[in-house]
Tab-separated table of C-alpha atoms in Angstrom:
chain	number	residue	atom	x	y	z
A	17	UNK	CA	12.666	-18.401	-1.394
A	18	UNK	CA	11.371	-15.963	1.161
A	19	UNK	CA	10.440	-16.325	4.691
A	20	UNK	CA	11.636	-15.575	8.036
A	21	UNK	CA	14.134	-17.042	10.052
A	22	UNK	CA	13.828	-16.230	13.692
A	23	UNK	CA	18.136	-17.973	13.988
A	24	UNK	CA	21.051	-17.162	12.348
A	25	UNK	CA	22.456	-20.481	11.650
A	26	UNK	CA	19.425	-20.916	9.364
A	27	UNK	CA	19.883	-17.846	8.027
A	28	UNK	CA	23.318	-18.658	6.835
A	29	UNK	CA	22.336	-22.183	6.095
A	30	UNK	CA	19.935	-21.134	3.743
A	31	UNK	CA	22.542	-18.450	1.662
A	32	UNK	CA	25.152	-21.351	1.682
A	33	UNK	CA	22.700	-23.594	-0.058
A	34	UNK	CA	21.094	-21.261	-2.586
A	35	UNK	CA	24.673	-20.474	-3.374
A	36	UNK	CA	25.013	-23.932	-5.443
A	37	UNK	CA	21.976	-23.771	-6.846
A	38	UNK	CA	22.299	-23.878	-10.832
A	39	UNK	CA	20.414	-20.154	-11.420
A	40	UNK	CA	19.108	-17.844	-9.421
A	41	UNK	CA	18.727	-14.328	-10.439
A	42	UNK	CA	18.507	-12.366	-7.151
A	43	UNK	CA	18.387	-13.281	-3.670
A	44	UNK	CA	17.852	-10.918	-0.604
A	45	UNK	CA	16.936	-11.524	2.738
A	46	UNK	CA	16.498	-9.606	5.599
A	47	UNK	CA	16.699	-10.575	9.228
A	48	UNK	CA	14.489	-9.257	11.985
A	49	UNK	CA	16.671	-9.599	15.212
A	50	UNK	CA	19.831	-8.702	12.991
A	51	UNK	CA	18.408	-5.710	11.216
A	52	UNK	CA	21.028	-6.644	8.495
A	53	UNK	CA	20.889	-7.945	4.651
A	54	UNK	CA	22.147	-10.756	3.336
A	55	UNK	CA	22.826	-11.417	-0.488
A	56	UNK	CA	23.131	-13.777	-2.566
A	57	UNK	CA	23.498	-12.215	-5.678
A	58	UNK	CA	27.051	-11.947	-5.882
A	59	UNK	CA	27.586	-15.510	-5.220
A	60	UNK	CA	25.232	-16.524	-8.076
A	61	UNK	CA	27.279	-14.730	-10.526
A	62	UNK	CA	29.360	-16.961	-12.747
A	63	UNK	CA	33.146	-16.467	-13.313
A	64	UNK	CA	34.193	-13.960	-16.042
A	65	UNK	CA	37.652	-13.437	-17.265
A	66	UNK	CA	38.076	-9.538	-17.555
A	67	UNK	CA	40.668	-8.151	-20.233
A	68	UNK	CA	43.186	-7.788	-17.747
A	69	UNK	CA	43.267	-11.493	-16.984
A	70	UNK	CA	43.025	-12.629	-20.212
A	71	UNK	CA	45.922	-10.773	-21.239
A	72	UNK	CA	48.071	-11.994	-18.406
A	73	UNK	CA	47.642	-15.725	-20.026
A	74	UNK	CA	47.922	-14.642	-23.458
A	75	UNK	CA	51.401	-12.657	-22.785
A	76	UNK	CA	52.720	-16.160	-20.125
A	77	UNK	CA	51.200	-18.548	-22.938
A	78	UNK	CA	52.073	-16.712	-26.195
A	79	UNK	CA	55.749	-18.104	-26.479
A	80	UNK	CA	54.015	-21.823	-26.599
A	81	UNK	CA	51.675	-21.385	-29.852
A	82	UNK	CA	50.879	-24.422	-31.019
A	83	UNK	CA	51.192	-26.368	-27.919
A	84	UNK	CA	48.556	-28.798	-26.859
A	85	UNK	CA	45.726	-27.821	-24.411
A	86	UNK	CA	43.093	-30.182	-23.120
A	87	UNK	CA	40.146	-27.803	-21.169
A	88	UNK	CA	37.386	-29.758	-19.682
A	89	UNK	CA	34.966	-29.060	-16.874
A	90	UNK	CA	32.694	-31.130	-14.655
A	91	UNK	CA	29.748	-32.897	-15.877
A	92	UNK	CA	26.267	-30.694	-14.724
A	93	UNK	CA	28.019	-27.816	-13.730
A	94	UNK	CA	27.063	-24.983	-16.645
A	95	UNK	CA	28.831	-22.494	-15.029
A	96	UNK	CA	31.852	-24.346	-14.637
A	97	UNK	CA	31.160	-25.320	-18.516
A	98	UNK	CA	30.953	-21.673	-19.426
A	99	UNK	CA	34.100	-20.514	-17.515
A	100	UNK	CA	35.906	-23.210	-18.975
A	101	UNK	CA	35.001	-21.841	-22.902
A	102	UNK	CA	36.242	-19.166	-21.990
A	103	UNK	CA	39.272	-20.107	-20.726
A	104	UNK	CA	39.493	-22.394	-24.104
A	105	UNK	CA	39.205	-19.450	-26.063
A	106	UNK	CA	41.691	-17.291	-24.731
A	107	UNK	CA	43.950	-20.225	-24.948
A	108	UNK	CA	42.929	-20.202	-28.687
A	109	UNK	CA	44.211	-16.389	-28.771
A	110	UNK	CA	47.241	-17.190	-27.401
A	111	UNK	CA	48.024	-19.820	-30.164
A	112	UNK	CA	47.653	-22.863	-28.315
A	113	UNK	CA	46.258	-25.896	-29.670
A	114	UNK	CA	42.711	-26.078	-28.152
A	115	UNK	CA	40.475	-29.051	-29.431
A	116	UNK	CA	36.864	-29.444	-28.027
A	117	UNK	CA	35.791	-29.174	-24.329
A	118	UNK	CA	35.594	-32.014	-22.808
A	119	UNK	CA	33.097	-33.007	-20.180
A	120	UNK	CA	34.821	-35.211	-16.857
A	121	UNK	CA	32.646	-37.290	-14.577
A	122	UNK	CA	34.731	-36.966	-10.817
A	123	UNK	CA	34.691	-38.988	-7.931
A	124	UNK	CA	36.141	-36.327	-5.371
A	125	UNK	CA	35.134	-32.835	-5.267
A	126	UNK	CA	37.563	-31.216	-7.067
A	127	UNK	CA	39.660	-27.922	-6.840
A	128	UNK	CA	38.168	-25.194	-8.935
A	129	UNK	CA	40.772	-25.392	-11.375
A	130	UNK	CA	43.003	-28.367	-11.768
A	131	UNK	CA	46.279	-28.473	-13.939
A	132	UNK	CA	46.723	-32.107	-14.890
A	133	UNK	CA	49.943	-33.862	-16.929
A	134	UNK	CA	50.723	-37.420	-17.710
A	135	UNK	CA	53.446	-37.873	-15.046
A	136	UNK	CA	55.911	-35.715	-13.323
A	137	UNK	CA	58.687	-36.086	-15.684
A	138	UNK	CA	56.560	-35.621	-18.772
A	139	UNK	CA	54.752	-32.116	-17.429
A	140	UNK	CA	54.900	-29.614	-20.803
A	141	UNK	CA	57.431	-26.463	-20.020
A	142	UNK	CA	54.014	-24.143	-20.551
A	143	UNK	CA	52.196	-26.237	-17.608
A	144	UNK	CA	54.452	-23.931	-14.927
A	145	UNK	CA	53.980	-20.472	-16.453
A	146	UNK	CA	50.164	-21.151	-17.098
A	147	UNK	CA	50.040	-22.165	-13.343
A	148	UNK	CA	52.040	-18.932	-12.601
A	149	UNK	CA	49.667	-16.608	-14.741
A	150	UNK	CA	46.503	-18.284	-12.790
A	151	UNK	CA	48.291	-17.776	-9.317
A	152	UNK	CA	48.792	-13.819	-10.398
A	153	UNK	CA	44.962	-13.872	-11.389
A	154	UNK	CA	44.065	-15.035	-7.624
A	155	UNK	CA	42.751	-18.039	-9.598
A	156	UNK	CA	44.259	-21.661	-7.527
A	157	UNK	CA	44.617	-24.374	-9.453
A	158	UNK	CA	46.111	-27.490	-8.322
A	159	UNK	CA	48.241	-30.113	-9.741
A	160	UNK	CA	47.558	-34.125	-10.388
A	161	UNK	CA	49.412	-36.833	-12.865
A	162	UNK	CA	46.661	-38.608	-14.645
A	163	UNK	CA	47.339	-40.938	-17.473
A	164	UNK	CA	44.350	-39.984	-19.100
A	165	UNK	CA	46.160	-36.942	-20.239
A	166	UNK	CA	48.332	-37.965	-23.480
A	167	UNK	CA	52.207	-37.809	-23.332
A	168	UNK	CA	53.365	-33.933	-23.736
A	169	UNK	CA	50.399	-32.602	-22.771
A	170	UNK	CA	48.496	-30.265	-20.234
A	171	UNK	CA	44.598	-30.467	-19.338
A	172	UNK	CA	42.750	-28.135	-17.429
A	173	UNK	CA	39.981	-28.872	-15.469
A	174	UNK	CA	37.144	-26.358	-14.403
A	175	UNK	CA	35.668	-27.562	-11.579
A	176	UNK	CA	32.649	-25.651	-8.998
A	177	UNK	CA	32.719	-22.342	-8.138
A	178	UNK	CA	34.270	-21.540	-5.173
A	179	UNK	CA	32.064	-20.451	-2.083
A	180	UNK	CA	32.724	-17.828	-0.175
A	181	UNK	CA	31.403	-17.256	3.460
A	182	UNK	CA	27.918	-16.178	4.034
A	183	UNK	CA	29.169	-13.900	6.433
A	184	UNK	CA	31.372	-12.310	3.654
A	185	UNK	CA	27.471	-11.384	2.069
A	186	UNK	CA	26.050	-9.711	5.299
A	187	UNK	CA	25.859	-5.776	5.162
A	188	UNK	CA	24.236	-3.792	8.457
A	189	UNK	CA	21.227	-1.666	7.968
A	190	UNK	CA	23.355	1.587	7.853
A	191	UNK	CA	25.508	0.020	5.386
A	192	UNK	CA	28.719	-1.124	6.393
């Protein structure tokens, strides 16, 4: 997409939609009465865990090896799909019981991350320190009771990318 845009509102409109679009390698636009950038780019990136992170669940999840872990993500969302095997296989290093990703069909828009158990009195004693070690990651994931998720256990679902605010992108012309 390039063009001009002689409004803002368009301006932003336009970032905030490219931003869920499934790829997009580079985006930059420039605004005439603003004099400023805007990208994209950072907001097309997908989610990586960096070692740091994946240590932190490793060390809160280690003393549960062998516990059951459902991870699942939502249906035509690759990134979401990739973030989630990733997730998977650091659960996998930290001796959890990981079987295959699972794909979830949603009616609401979900949280990006969403901790699910069977029923409040059934929640696993990992479920807390895995929601713990996301929480110290600056990763939010909320909590539901589903009775899709078997007695004793814990699933995880990746959902969309957060957005951030366009005007989080913008940079001046000098810069700042």
């Amino acid at each position: 997409f390039t063009g001009i845009d002689p409004g803002w509102a368009t301006t932003d409109l336009a970032i905030a939609a490219l931003a869920c679009a499934d790829q997009i390698e580079c985006v930059r636009m420039s605004e005439l009465g603003y004099f400023g950038q805007y990208s994209a780019e950072m907001a097309m990136r997908g989610r990586v865990l960096t070692e740091e992170q994946s240590n932190t669940l490793i060390s809160a999840l280690a003393p549960f090896a062998g516990s059951p872990i459902t991870v699942a993500s939502v249906v035509s969302d690759l990134e979401a799909r990739m973030f989630a095997e990733q997730l998977a296989s650091v659960f996998l290093k930290a001796g959890l019981s990981c079987g295959a990703l699972q794909i979830v069909a949603v009616v609401a828009k979900p949280h990006s991350l969403v901790l699910q158990v069977r029923s409040k009195d059934d929640a696993p004693s990992y479920a807390v320190p895995l929601q713990r070690a996301l929480e110290r990651m600056a990763l939010e994931a909320g909590g539901e009771i589903s009775e899709a998720v078997p007695a004793g256990g814990l699933r995880l679902i990746v959902g969309p990318k957060p957005v951030s605010s366009p005007s989080n992108w913008a940079t001046t012309a000098d810069g700042r």
